[in-house]
JSON list of C-alpha atoms in Angstrom, two decimals:
[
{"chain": "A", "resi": 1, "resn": "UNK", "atom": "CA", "xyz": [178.48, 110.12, 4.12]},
{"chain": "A", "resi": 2, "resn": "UNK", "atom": "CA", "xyz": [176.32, 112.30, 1.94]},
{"chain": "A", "resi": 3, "resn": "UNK", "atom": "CA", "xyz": [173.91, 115.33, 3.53]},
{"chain": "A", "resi": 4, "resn": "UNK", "atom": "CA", "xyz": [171.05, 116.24, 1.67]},
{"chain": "A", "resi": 5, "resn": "UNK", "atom": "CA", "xyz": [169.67, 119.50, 2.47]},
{"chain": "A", "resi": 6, "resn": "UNK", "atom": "CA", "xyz": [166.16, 120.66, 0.85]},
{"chain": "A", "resi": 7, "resn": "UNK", "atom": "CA", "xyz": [166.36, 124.71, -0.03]},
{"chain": "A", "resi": 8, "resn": "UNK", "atom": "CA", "xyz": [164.51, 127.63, -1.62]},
{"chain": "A", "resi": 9, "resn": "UNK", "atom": "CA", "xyz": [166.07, 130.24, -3.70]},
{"chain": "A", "resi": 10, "resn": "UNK", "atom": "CA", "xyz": [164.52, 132.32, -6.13]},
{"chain": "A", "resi": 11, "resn": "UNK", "atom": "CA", "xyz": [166.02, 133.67, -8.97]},
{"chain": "A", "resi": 12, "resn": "UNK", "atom": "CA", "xyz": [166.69, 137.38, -7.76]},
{"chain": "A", "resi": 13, "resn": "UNK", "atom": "CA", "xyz": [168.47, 135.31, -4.86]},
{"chain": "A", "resi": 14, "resn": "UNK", "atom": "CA", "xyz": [171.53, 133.90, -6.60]},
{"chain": "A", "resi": 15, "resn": "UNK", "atom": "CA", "xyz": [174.24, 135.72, -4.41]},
{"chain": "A", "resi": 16, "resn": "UNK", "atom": "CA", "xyz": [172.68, 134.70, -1.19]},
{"chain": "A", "resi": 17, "resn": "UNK", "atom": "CA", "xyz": [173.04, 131.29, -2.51]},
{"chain": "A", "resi": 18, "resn": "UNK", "atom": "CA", "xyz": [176.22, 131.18, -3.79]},
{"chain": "A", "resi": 19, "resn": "UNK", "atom": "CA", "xyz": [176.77, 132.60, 0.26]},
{"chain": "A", "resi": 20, "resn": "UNK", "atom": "CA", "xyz": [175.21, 129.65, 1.76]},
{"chain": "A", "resi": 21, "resn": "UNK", "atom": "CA", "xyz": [177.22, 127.45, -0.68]},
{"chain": "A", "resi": 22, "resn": "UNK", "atom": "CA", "xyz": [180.78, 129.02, 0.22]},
{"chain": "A", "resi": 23, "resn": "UNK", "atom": "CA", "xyz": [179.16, 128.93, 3.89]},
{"chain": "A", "resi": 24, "resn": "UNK", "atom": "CA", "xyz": [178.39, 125.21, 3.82]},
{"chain": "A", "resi": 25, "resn": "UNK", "atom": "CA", "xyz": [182.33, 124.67, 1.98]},
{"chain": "A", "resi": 26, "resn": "UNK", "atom": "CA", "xyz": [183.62, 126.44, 5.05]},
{"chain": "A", "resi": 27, "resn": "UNK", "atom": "CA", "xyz": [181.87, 123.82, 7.61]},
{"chain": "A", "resi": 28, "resn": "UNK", "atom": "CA", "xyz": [182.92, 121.26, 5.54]},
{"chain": "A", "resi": 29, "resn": "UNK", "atom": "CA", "xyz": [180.30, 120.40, 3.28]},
{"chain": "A", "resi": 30, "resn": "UNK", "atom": "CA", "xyz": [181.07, 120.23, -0.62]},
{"chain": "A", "resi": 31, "resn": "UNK", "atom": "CA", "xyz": [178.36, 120.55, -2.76]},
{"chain": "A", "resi": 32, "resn": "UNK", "atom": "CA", "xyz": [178.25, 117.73, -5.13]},
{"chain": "A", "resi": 33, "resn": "UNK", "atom": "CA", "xyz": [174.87, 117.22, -6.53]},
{"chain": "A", "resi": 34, "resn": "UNK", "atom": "CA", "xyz": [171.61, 119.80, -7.06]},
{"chain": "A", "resi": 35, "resn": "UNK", "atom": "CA", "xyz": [168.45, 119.38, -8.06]},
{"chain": "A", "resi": 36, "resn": "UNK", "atom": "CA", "xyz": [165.57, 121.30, -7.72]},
{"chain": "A", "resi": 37, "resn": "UNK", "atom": "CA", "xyz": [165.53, 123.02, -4.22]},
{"chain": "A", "resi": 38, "resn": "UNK", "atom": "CA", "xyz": [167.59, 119.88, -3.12]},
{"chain": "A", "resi": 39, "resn": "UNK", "atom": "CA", "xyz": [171.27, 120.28, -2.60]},
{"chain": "A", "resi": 40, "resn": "UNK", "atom": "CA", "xyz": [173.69, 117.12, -1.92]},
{"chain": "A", "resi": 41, "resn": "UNK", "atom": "CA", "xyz": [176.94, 117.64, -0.06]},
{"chain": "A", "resi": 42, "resn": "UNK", "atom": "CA", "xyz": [179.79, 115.51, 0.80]},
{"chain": "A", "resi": 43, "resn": "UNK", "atom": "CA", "xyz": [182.43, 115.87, 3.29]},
{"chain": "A", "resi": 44, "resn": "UNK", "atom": "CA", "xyz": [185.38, 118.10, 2.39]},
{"chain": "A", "resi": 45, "resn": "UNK", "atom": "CA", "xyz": [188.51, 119.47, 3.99]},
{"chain": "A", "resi": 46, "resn": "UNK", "atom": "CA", "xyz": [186.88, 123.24, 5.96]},
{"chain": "A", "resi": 47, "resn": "UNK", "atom": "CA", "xyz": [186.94, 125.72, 2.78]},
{"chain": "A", "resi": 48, "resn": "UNK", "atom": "CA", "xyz": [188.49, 123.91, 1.00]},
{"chain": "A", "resi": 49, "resn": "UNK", "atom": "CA", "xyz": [186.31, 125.31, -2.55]},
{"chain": "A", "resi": 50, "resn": "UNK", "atom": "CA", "xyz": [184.54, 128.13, -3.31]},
{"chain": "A", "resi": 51, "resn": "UNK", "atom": "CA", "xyz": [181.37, 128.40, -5.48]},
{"chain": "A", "resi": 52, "resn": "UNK", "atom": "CA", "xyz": [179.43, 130.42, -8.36]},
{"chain": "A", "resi": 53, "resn": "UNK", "atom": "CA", "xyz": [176.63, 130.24, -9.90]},
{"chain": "A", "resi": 54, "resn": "UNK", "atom": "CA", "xyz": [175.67, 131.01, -13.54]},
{"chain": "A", "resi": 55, "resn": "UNK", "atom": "CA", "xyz": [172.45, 131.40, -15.26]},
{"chain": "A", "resi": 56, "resn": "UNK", "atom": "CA", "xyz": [172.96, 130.25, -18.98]},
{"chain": "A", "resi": 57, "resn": "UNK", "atom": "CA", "xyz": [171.12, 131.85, -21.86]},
{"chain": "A", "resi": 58, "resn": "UNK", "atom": "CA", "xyz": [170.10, 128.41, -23.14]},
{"chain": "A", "resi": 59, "resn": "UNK", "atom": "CA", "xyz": [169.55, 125.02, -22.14]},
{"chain": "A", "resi": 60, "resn": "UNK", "atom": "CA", "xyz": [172.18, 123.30, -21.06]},
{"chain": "A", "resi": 61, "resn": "UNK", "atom": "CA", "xyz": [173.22, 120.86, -23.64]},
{"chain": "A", "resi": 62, "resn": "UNK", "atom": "CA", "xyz": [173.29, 123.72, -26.25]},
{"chain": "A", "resi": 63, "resn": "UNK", "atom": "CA", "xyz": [176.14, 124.37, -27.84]},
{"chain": "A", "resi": 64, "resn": "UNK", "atom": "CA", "xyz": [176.97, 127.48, -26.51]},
{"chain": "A", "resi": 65, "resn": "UNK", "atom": "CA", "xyz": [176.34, 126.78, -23.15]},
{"chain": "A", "resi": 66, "resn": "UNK", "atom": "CA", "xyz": [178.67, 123.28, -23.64]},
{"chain": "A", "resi": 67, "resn": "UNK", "atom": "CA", "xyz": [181.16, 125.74, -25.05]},
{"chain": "A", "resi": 68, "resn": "UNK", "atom": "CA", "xyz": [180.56, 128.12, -21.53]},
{"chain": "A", "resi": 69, "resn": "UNK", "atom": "CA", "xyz": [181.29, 125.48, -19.14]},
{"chain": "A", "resi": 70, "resn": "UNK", "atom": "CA", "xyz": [183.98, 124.16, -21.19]},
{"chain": "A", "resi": 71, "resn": "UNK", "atom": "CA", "xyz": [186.06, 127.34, -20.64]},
{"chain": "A", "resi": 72, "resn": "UNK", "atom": "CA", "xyz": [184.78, 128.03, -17.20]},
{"chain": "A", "resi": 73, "resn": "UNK", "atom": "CA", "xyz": [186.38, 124.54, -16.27]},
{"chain": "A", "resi": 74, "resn": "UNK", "atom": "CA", "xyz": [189.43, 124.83, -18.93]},
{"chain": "A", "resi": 75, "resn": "UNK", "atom": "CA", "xyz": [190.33, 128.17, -15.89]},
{"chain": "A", "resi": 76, "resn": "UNK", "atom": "CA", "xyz": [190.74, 125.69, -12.97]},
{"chain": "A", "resi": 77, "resn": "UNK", "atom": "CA", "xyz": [186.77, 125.44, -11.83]},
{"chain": "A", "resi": 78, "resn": "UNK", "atom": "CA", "xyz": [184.82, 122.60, -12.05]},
{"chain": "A", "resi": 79, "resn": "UNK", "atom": "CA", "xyz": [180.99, 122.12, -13.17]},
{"chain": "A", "resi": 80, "resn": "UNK", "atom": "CA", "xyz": [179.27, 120.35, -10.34]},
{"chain": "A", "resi": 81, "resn": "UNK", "atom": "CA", "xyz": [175.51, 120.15, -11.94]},
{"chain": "A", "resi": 82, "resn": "UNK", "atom": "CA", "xyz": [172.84, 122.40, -13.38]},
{"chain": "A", "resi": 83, "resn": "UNK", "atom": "CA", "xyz": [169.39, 122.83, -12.19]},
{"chain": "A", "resi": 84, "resn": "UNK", "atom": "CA", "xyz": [167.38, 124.01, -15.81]},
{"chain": "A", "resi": 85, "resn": "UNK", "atom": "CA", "xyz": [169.71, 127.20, -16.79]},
{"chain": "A", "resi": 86, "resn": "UNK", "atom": "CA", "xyz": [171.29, 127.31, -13.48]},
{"chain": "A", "resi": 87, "resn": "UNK", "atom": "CA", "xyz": [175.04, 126.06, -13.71]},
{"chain": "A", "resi": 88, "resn": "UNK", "atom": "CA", "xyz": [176.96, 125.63, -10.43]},
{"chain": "A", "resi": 89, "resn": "UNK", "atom": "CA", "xyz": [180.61, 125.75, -10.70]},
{"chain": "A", "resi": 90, "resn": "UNK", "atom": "CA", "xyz": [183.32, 125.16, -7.75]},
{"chain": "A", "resi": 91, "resn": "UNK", "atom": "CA", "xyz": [187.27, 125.78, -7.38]},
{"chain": "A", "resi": 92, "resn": "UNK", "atom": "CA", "xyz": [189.61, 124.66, -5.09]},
{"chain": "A", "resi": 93, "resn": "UNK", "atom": "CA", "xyz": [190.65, 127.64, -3.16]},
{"chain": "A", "resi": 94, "resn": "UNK", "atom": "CA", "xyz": [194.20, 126.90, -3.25]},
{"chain": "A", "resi": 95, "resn": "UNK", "atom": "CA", "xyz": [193.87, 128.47, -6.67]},
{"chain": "A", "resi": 96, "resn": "UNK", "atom": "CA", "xyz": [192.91, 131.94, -5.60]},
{"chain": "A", "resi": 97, "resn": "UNK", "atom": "CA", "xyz": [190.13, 133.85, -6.27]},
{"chain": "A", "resi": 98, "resn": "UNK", "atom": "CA", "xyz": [187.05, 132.34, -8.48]},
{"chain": "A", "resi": 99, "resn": "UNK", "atom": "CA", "xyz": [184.59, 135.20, -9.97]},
{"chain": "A", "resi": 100, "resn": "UNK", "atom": "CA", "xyz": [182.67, 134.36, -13.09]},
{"chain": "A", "resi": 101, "resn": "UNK", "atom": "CA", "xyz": [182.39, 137.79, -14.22]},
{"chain": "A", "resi": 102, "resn": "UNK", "atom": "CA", "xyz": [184.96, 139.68, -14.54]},
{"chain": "A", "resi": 103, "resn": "UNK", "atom": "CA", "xyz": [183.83, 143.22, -15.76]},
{"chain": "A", "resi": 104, "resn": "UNK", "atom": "CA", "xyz": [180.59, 145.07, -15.04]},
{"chain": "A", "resi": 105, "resn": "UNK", "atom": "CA", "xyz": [179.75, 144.28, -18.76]},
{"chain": "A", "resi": 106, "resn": "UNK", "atom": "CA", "xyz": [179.65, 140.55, -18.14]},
{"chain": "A", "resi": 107, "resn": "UNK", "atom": "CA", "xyz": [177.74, 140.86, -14.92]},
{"chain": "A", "resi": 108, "resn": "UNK", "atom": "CA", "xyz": [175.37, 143.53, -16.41]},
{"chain": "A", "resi": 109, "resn": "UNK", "atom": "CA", "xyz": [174.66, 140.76, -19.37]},
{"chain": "A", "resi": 110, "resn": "UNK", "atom": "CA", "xyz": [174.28, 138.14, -16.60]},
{"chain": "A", "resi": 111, "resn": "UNK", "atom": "CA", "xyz": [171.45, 140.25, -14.58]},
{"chain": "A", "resi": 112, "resn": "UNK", "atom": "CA", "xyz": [169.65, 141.06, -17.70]},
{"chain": "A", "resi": 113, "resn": "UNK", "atom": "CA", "xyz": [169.17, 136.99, -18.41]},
{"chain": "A", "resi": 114, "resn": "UNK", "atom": "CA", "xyz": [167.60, 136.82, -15.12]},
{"chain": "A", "resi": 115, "resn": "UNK", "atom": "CA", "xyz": [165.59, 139.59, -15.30]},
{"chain": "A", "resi": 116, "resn": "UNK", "atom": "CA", "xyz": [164.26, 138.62, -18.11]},
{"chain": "A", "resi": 117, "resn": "UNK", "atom": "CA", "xyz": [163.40, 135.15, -16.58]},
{"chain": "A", "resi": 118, "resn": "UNK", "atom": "CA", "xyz": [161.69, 136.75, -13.87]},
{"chain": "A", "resi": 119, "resn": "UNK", "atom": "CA", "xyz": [159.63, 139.72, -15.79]},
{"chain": "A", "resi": 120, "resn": "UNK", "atom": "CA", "xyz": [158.51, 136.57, -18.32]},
{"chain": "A", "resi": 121, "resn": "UNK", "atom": "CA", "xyz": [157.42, 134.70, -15.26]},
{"chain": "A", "resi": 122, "resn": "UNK", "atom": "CA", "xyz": [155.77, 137.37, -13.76]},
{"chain": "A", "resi": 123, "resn": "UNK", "atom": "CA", "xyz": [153.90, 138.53, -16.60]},
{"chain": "A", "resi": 124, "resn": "UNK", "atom": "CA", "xyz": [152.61, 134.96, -17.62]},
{"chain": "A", "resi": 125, "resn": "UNK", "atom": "CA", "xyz": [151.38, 134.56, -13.96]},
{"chain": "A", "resi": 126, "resn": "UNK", "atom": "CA", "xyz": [149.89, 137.77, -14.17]},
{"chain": "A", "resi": 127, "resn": "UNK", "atom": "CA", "xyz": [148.04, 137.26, -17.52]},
{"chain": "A", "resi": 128, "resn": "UNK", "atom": "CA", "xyz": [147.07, 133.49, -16.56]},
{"chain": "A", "resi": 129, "resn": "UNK", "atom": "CA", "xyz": [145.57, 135.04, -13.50]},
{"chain": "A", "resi": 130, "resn": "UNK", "atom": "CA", "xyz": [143.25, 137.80, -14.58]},
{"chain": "A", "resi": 131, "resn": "UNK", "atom": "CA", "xyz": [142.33, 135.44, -17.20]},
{"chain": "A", "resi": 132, "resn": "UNK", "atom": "CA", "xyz": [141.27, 132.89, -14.55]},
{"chain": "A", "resi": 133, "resn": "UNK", "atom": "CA", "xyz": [139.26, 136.04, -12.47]},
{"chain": "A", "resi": 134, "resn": "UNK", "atom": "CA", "xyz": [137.88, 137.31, -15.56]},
{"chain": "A", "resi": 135, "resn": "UNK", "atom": "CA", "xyz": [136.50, 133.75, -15.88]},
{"chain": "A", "resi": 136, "resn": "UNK", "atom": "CA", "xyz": [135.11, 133.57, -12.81]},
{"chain": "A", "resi": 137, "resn": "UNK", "atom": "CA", "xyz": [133.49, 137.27, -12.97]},
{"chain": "A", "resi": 138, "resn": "UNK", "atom": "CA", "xyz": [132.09, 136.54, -16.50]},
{"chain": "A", "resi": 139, "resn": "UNK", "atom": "CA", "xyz": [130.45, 133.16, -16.09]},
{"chain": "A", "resi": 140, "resn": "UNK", "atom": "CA", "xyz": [129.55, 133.51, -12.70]},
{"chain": "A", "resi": 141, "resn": "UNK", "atom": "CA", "xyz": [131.08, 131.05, -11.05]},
{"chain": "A", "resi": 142, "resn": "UNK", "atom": "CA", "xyz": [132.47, 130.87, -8.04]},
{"chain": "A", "resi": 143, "resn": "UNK", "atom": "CA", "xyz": [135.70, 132.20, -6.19]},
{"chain": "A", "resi": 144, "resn": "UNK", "atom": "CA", "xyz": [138.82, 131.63, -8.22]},
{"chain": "A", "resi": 145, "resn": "UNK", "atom": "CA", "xyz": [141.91, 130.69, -5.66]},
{"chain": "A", "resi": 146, "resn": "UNK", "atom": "CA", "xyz": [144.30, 129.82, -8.98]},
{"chain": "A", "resi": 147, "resn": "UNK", "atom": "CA", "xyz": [143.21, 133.58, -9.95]},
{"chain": "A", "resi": 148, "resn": "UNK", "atom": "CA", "xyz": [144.31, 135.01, -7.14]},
{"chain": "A", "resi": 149, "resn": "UNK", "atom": "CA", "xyz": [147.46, 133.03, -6.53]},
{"chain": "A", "resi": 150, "resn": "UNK", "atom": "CA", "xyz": [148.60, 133.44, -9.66]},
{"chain": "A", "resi": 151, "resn": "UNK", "atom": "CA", "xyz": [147.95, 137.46, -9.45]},
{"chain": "A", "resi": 152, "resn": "UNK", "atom": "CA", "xyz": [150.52, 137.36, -6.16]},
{"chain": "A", "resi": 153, "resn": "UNK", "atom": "CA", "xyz": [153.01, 135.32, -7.05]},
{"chain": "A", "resi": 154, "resn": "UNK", "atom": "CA", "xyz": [153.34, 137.99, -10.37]},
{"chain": "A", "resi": 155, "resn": "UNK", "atom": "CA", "xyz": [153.30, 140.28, -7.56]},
{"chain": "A", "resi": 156, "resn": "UNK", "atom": "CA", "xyz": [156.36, 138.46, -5.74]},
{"chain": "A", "resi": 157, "resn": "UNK", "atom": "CA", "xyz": [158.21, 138.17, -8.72]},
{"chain": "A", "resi": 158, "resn": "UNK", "atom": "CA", "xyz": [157.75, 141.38, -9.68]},
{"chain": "A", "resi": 159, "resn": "UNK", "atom": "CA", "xyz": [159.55, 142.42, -6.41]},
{"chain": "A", "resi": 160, "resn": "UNK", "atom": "CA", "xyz": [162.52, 139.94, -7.31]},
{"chain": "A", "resi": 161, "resn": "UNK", "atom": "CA", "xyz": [162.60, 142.09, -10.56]},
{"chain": "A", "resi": 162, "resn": "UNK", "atom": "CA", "xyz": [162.49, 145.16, -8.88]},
{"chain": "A", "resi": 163, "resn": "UNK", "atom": "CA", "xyz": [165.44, 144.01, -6.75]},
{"chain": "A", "resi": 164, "resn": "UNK", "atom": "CA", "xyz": [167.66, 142.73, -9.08]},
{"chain": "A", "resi": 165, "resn": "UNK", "atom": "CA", "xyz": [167.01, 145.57, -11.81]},
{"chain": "A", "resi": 166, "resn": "UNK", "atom": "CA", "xyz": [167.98, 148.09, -9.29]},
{"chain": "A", "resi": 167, "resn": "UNK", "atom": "CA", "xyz": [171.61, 146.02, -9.00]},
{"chain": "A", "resi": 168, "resn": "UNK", "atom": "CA", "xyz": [171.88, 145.90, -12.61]},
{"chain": "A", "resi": 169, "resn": "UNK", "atom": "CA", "xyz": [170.96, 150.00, -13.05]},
{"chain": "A", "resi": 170, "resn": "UNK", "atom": "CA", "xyz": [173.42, 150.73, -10.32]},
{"chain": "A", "resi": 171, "resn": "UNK", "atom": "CA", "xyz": [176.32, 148.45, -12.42]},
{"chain": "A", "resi": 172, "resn": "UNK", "atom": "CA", "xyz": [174.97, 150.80, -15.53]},
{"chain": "A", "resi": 173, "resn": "UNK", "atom": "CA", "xyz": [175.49, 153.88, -14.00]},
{"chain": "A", "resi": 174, "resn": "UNK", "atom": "CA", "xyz": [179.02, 152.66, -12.36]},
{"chain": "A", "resi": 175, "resn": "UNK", "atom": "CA", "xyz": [179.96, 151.92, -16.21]},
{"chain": "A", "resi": 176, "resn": "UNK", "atom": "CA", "xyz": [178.90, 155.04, -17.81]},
{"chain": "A", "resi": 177, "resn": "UNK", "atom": "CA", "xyz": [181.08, 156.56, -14.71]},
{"chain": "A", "resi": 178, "resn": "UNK", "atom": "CA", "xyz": [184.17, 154.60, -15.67]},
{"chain": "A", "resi": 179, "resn": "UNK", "atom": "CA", "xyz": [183.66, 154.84, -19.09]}
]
């Protein structure tokens, strides 16, 4: 018996879903298939695997990231699906800890693929939509809702960067520190 469970995550939110994920493994529920906001799950023995998630500097079926998920799953793990750059990996966790990253370096580079992601999303949004209200204002039309949507979800995004840049300053810092 499959579940299919329907779920938002944004890409600032990765460790809150990679929480859910372990979450749903310790019910019971092994992830097995993802899509977009859609998450399939079969039964499985009560934490029986633990999950990460990677965000892969190019598309999947390039040949670095085939070479990435080779030796992610040549460790033990095994890749599950992908969702665009999003990679989801799971281990048994009979086999110990799984972490992706294992130095600051490695997660700092990780962070700085997302925020990139998100700053490019939120600046297209934010160009597309003064473009539309500059439209609007010159020609004289009349009120532009894909204007103003666009302007706040550069806004929201721009929060997500906020948020995850602060992480990846504070993993700077801790570097230069230990360095």
């Amino acid at each position: 018996m499959k579940k299919v469970v329907r779920k938002v995550f944004w890409a600032w939110q990765a460790e809150e879903e990679e929480q859910w994920l372990n979450e749903m493994a310790k019910e019971g529920w092994v992830l097995c298939e993802v899509g977009w906001c859609k998450y399939t799950f079969e039964p499985c023995e009560k934490g029986e695997y633990q999950f990460r998630l990677e965000y892969l500097a190019n598309n999947i079926g390039h040949s670095e990231s085939v070479k990435y998920i080779n030796f992610i799953e040549e460790t033990g793990a095994e890749y599950v699906g992908n969702w665009m750059h999003w990679v989801y990996f799971r281990q048994n966790t009979a086999k110990g800890d799984f972490e992706l990253h294992s130095s600051r370096a490695s997660k700092i580079k990780y962070m700085e693929r997302v925020t990139g992601l998100i700053s490019g999303l939120a600046i297209a949004n934010l160009v597309i939509g003064a473009s539309n209200i500059l439209i609007t204002l010159v020609t004289g039309t009349s009120f532009n809702i894909i204007g103003i949507a666009n302007i706040i979800l550069a806004w929201f995004l721009y929060r997500g960067y906020k948020k995850i840049n602060a992480k990846c300053r504070k993993l700077v810092e801790e570097q230069q520190l230990f360095e």
